[in-house]
CSV table of C-alpha atoms and ligand atoms in Angstrom, one decimal:
chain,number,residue,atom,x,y,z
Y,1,UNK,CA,0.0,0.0,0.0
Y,2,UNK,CA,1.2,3.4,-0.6
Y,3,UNK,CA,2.3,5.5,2.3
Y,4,UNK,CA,-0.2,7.6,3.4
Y,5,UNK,CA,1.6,11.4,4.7
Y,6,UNK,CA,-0.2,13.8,7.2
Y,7,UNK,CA,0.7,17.5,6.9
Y,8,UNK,CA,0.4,19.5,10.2
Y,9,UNK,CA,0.6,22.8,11.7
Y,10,UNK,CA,1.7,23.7,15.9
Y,11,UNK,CA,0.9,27.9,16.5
Y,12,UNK,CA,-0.8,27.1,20.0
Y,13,UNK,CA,1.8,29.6,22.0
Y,14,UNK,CA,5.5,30.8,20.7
Y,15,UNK,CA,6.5,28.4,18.4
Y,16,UNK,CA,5.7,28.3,14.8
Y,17,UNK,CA,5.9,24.6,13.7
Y,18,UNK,CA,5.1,22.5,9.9
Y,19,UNK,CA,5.8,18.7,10.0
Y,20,UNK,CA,4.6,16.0,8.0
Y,21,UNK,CA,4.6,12.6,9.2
Y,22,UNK,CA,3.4,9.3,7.1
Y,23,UNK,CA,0.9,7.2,9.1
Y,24,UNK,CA,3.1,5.0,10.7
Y,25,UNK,CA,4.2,7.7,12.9
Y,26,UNK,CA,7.8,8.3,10.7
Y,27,UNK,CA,8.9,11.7,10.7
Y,28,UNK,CA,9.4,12.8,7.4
Y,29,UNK,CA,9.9,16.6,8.2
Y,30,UNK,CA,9.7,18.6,11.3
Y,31,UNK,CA,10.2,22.3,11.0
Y,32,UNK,CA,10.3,25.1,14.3
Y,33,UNK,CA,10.3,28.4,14.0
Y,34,UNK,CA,10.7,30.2,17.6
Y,35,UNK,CA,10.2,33.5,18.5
Y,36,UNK,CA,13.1,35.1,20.8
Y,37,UNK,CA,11.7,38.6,20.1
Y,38,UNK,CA,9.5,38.0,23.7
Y,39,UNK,CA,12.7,37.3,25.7
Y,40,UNK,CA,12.9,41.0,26.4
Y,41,UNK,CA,9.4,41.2,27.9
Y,42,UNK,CA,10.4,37.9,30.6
Y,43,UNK,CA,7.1,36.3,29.0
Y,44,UNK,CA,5.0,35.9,25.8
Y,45,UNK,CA,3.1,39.3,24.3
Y,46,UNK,CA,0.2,37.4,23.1
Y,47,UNK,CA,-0.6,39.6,19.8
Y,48,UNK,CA,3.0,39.6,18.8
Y,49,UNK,CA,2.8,35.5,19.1
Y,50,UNK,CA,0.2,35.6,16.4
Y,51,UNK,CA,1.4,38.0,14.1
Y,52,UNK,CA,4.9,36.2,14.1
Y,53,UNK,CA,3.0,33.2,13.3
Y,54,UNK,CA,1.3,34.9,10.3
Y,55,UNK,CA,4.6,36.2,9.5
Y,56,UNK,CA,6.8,32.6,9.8
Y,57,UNK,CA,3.6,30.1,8.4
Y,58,UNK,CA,3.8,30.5,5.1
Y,59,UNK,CA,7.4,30.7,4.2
Y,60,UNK,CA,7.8,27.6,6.9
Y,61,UNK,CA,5.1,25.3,5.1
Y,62,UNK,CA,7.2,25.9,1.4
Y,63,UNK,CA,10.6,25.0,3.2
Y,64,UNK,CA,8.7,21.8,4.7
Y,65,UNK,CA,7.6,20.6,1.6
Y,66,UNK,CA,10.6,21.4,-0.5
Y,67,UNK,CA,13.2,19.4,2.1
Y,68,UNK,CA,10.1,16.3,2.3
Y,69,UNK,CA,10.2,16.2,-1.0
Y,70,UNK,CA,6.9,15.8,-1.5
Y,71,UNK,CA,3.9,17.8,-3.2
Y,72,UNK,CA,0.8,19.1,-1.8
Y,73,UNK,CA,-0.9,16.4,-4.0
Y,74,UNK,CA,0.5,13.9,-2.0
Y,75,UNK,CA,-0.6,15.0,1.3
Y,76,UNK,CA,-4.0,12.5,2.5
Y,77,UNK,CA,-4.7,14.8,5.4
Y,78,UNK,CA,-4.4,18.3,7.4
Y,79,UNK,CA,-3.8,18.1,11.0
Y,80,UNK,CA,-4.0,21.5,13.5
Y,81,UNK,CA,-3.7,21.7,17.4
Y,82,UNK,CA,-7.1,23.9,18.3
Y,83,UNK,CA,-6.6,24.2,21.7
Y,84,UNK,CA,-5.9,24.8,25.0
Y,85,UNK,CA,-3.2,27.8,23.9
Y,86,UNK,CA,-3.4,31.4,22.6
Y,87,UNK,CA,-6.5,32.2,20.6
Y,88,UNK,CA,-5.1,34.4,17.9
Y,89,UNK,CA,-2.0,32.0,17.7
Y,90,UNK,CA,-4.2,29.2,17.2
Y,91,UNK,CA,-6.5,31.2,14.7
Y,92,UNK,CA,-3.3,31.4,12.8
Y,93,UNK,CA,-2.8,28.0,12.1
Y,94,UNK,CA,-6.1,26.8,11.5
Y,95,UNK,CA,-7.1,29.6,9.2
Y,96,UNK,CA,-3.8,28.5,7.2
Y,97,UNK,CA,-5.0,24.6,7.8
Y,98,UNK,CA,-8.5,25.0,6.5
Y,99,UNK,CA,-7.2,27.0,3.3
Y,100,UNK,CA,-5.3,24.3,2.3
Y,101,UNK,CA,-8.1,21.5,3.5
Y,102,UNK,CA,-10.7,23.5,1.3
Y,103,UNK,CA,-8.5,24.0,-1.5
Y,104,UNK,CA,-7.5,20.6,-1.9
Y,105,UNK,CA,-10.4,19.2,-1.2
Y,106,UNK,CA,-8.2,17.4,1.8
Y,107,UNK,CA,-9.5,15.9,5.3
Y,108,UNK,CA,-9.0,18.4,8.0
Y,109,UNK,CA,-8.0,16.7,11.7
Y,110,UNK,CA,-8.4,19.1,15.0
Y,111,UNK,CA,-6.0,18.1,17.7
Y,112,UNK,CA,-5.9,19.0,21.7
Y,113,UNK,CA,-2.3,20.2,22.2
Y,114,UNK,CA,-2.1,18.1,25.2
Y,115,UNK,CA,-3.1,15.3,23.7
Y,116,UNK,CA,-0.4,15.8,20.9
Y,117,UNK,CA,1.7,16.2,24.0
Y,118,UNK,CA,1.7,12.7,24.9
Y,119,UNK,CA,1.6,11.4,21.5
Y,120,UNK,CA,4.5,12.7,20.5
Y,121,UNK,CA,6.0,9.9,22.3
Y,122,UNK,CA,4.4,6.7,19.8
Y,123,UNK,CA,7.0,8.7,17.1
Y,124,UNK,CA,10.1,7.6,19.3
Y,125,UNK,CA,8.7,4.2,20.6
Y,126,UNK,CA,6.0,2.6,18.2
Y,127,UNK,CA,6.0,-0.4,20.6
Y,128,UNK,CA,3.5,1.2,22.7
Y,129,UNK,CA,-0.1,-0.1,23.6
Y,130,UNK,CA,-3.2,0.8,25.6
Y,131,UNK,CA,-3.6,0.9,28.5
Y,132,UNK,CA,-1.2,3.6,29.5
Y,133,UNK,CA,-1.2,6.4,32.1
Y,134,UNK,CA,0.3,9.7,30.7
Y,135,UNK,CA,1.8,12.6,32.8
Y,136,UNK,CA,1.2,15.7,31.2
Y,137,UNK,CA,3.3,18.6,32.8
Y,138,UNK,CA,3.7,21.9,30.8
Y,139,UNK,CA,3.6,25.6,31.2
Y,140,UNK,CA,0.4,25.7,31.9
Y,141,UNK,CA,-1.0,22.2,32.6
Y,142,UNK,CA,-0.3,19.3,34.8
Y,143,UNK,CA,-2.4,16.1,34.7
Y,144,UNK,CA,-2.5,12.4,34.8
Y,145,UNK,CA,-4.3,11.1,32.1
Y,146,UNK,CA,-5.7,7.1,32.3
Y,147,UNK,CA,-5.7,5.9,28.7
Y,148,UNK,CA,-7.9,2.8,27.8
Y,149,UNK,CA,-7.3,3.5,23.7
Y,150,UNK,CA,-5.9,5.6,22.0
Y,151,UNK,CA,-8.9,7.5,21.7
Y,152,UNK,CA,-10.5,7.2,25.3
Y,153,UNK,CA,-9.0,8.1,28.7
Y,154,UNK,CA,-9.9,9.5,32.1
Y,155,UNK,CA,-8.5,12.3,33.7
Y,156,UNK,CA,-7.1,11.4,37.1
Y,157,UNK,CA,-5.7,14.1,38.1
Y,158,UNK,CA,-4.7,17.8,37.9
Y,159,UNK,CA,-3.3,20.9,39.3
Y,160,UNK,CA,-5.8,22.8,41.7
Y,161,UNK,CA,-3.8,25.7,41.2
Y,162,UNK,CA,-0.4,26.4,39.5
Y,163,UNK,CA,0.8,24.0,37.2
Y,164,UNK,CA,4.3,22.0,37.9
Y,165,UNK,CA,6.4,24.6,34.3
Y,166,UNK,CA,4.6,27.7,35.7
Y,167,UNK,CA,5.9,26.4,39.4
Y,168,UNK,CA,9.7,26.0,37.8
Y,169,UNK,CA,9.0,29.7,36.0
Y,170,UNK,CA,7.6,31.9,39.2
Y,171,UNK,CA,10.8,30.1,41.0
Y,172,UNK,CA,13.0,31.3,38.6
Y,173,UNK,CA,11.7,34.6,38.3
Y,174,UNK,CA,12.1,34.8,42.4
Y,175,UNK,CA,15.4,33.6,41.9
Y,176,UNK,CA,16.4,35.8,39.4
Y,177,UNK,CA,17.4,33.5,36.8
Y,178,UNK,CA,15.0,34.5,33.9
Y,179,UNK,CA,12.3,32.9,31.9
Y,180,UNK,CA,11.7,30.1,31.0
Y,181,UNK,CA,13.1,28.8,34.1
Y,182,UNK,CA,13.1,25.4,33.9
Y,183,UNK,CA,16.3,24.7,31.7
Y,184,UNK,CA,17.9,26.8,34.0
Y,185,UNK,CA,16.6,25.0,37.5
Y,186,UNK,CA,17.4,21.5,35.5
Y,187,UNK,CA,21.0,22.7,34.8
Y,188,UNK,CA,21.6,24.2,38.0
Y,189,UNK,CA,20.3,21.6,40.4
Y,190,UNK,CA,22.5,19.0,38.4
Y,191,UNK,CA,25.6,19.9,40.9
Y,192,UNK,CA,23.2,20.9,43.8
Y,193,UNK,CA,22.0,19.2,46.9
Y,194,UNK,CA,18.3,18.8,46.7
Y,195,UNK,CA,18.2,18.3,50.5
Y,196,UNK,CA,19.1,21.6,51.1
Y,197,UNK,CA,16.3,23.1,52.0
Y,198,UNK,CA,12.7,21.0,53.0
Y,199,UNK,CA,9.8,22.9,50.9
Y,200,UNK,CA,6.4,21.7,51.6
Y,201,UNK,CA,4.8,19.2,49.3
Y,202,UNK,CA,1.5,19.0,48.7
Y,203,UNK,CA,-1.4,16.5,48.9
Y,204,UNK,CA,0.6,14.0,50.3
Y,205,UNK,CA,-2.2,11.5,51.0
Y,206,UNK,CA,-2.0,8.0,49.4
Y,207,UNK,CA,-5.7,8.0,47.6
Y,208,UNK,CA,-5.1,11.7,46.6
Y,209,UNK,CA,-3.8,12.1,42.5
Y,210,UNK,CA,-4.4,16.1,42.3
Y,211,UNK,CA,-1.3,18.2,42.9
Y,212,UNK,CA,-0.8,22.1,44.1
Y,213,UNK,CA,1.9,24.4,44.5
Y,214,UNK,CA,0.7,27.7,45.1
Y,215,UNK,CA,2.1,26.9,48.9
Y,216,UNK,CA,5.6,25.8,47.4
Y,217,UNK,CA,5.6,29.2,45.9
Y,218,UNK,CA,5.1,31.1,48.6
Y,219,UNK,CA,6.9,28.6,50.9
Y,220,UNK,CA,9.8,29.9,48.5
Y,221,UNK,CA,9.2,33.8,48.6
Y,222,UNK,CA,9.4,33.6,52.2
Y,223,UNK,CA,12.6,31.7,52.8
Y,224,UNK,CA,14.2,33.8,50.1
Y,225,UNK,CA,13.0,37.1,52.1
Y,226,UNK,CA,14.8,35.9,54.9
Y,227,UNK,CA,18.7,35.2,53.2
Y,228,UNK,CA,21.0,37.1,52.3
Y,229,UNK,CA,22.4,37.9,49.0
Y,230,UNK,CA,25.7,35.7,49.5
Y,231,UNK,CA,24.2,32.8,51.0
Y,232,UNK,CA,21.7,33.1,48.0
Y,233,UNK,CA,24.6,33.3,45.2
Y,234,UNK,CA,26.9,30.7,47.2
Y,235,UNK,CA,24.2,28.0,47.3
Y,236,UNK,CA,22.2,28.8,44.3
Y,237,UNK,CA,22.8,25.0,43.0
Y,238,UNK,CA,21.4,23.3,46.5
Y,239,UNK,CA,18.3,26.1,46.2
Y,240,UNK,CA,17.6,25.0,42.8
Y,241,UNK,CA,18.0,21.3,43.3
Y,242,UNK,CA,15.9,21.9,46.1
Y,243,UNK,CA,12.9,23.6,44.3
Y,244,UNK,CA,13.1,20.8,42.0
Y,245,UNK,CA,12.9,18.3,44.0
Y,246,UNK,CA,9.6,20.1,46.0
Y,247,UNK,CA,8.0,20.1,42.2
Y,248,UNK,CA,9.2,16.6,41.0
Y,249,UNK,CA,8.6,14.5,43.8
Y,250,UNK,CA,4.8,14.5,43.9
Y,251,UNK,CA,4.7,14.2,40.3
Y,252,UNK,CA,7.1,10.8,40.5
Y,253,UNK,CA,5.5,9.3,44.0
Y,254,UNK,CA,1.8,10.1,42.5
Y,255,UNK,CA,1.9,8.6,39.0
Y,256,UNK,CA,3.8,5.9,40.5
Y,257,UNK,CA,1.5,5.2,42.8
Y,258,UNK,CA,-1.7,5.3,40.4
Y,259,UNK,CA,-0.1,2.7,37.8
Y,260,UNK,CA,1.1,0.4,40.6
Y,261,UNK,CA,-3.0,0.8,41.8
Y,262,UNK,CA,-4.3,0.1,38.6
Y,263,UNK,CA,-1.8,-2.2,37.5
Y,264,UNK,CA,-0.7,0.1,34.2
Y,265,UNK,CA,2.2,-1.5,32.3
Y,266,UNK,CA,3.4,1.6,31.0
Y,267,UNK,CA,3.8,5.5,31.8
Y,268,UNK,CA,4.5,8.1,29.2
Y,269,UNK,CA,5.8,11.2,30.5
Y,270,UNK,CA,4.7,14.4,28.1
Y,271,UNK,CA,5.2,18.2,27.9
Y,272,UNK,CA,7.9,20.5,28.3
Y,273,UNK,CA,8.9,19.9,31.8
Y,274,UNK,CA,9.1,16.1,30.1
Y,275,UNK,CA,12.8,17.4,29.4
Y,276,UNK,CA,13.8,17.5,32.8
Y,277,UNK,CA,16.3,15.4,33.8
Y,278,UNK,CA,15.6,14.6,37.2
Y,279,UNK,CA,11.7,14.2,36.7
Y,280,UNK,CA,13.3,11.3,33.1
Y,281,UNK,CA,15.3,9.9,36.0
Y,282,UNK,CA,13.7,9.7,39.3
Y,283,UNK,CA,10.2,8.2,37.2
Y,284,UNK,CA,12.3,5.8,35.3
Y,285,UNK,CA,13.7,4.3,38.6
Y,286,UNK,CA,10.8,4.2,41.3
Y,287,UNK,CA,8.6,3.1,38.1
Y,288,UNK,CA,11.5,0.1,37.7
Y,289,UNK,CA,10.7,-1.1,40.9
Y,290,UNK,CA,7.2,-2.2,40.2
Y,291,UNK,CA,8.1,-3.4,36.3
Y,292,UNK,CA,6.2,-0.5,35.0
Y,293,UNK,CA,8.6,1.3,31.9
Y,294,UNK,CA,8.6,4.7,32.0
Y,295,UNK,CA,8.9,6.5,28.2
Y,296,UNK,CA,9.4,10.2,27.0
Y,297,UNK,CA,10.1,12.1,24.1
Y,298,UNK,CA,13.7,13.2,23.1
Y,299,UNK,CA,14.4,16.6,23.8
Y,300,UNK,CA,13.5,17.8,20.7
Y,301,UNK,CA,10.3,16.6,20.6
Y,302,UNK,CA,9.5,17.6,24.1
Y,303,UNK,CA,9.3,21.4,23.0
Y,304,UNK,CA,5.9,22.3,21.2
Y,305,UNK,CA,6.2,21.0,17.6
Y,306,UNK,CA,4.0,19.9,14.8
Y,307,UNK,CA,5.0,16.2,14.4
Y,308,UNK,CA,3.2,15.4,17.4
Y,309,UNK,CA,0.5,17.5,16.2
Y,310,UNK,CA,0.6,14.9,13.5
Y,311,UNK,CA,1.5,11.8,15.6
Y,312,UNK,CA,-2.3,12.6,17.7
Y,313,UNK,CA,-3.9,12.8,13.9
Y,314,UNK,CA,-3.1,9.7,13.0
Y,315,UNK,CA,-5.9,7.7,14.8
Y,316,UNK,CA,-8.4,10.1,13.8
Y,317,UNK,CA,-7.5,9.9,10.7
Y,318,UNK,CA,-7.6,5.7,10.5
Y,319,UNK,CA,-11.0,6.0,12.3
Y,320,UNK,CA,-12.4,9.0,9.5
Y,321,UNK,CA,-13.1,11.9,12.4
Y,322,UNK,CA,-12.5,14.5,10.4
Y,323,UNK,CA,-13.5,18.3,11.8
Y,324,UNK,CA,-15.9,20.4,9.4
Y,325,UNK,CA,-14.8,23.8,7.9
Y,326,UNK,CA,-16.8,25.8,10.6
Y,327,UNK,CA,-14.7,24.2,13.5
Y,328,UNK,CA,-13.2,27.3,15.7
Y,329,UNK,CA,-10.3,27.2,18.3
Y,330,UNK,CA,-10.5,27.7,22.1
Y,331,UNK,CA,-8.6,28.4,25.0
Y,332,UNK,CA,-10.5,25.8,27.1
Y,333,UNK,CA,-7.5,24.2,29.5
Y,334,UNK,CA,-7.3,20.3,29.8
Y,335,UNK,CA,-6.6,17.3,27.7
Y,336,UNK,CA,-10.6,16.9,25.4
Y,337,UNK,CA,-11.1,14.9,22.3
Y,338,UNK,CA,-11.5,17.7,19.8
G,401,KG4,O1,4.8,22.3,26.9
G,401,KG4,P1,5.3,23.7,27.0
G,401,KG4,O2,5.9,24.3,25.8
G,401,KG4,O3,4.2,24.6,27.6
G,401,KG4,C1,2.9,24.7,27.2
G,401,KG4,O4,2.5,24.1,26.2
G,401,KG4,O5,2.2,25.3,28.1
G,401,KG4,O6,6.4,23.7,28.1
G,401,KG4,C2,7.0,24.9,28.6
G,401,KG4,C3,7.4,24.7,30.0
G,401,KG4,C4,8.0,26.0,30.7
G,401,KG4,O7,7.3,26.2,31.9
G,401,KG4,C5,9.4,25.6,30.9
G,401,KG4,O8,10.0,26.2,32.0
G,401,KG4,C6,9.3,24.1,31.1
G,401,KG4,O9,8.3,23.7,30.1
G,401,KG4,N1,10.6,23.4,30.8
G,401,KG4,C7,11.3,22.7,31.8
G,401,KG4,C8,12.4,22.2,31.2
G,401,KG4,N2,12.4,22.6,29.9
G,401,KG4,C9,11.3,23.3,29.7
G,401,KG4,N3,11.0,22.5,33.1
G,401,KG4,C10,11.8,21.8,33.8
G,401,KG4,N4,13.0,21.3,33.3
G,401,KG4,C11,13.3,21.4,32.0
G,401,KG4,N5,14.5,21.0,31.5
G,402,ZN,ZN1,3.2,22.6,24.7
């Protein structure tokens, strides 16, 4: 049979991203375009996001195509991520998505971000089955997701308030150490002592999956009030190890814990704070002990990009759920079939 290729588009926050994947979940291009020109703000200016997506899209798709190879006239389907993420960024992308659908007459397949998230990780490790219990921690999310199929799953359990990137960001930002502030934390604690200092973790009891850390952040603010500034830059390694530690450990012990429960084979870690190298570590170990593996995207595909926008296409697509031209975006958090 013919190989079958998926074109998709990722404009849900900063990044600008075309990919096209074939349906066995091979990459056959995977283009990012970032945007530094919000690293002088500390954060992301929302309506400068979408007009450097309108800017990068077009240009980006042509450079896609011409390194894949490949026509539009091959392409079997047109995948976009709808939401949760910035409205006029997302606008951007499917505006561009349902041109080329209608023009050519071409499926068009809505994705959740989240979801494409966690998929992203079938592109490295095609051995993967249902069930599966997926950790989902990002900038702005933080969930545990119970997967019967690829298509169905239960939400387990969630942030009640910050979620475990914004935690690593707000630290940083006390700290001093810029945005985003979880590359920095990760490289940091690597030669730090993440006993240093006890902060609080949250929701500690055993039948409890939701997780919180507005008290770690102010748990932080207040112990930082009361240093001062050498002791700060002397032991910034142990600090940061420490606030890592405070965000990763209810993440390992409750995920753990549910799979062990529920007797889930496999956990797939998904997201951006996926790239951390304690959280790859610590899950892949306490997860060992109870013969559940523990998988996660490279680092590459950890950041937001299209292929996975793809990758979370590719069983709508088998099943035929395609999304009609008068499908919108929104900003709706959480993981949602869409
Ligand atoms: O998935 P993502 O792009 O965000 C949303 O879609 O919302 O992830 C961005 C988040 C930021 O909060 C960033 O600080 C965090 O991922 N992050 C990390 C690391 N790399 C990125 N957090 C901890 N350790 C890392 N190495
Ligand atoms: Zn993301």
């Amino acid at each position: 049979m013919p190989a079958k290729y998926i074109l998709a588009f990722e404009s849900s926050c900063d990044d600008t991203s075309v990919a096209i994947l074939d349906t066995d979940y091979n990459i056959i291009v995977n283009l990012i375009s970032s945007q530094p020109e919000h690293l002088e703000f500390g954060g992301i200016l929302p309506e400068l996001a979408s007009r450097l997506h309108l800017k990068n899209i077009v240009t980006l798709t042509q450079s896609a195509l011409q390194s894949s190879k490949l026509n539009l006239q091959d392409i079997s389907a047109i995948a976009v991520s709808i939401n949760p993420g910035l409205v006029g960024s997302l606008i951007v992308g499917l505006a561009f998505a349902k041109g080329i659908s209608w023009s050519l007459s071409l499926p068009l397949i809505t994705v959740n971000h989240l979801l494409s998230h966690i998929f992203a990780n079938f592109i490295e490790h095609k051995e993967i089955t249902p069930p599966f219990l997926a950790l989902v921690v990002s900038g702005g999310h933080t969930e545990l997701v119970h997967f019967d199929t690829l298509t169905t799953f239960n939400v387990v359990g969630k942030t009640l308030d910050d979620a475990a990137g914004e935690s690593f960001d707000k630290a940083a930002k006390l700290l001093g150490l810029g945005f985003p502030g979880g590359p920095v934390i990760d490289e940091l604690a690597k030669s730090g002592n993440p006993a240093f200092i006890q902060f609080p973790r949250a929701l500690p009891q055993k039948n409890n999956f939701n997780f919180s850390y507005s008290g770690l952040k102010t748990a932080i603010r207040t112990w930082l009030i009361k240093q001062n500034p050498e002791t700060l830059t002397k032991n910034l390694p142990d600090i940061a190890a420490s606030v890592q530690q405070a965000i990763i450990e209810p993440l390992v012990n409750k995920t753990v814990l549910y799979a062990k429960q529920h007797k889930i084979p496999y956990i797939l870690l998904a997201g951006g704070v996926a790239a951390n190298s304690a959280l790859r570590r610590q899950l892949t170990v306490s997860a060992a002990k109870y013969g559940i593996k523990v998988f996660y995207p490279s680092l590459a595909l950890c950041m937001d990009n299209a292929a996975m926008v793809a990758a979370a296409a590719i069983p709508k697509f088998q099943a035929g759920h395609f999304a009609p031209l008068s499908v919108n975006v929104s900003s709706l958090k959480g993981i949602r079939q869409v």
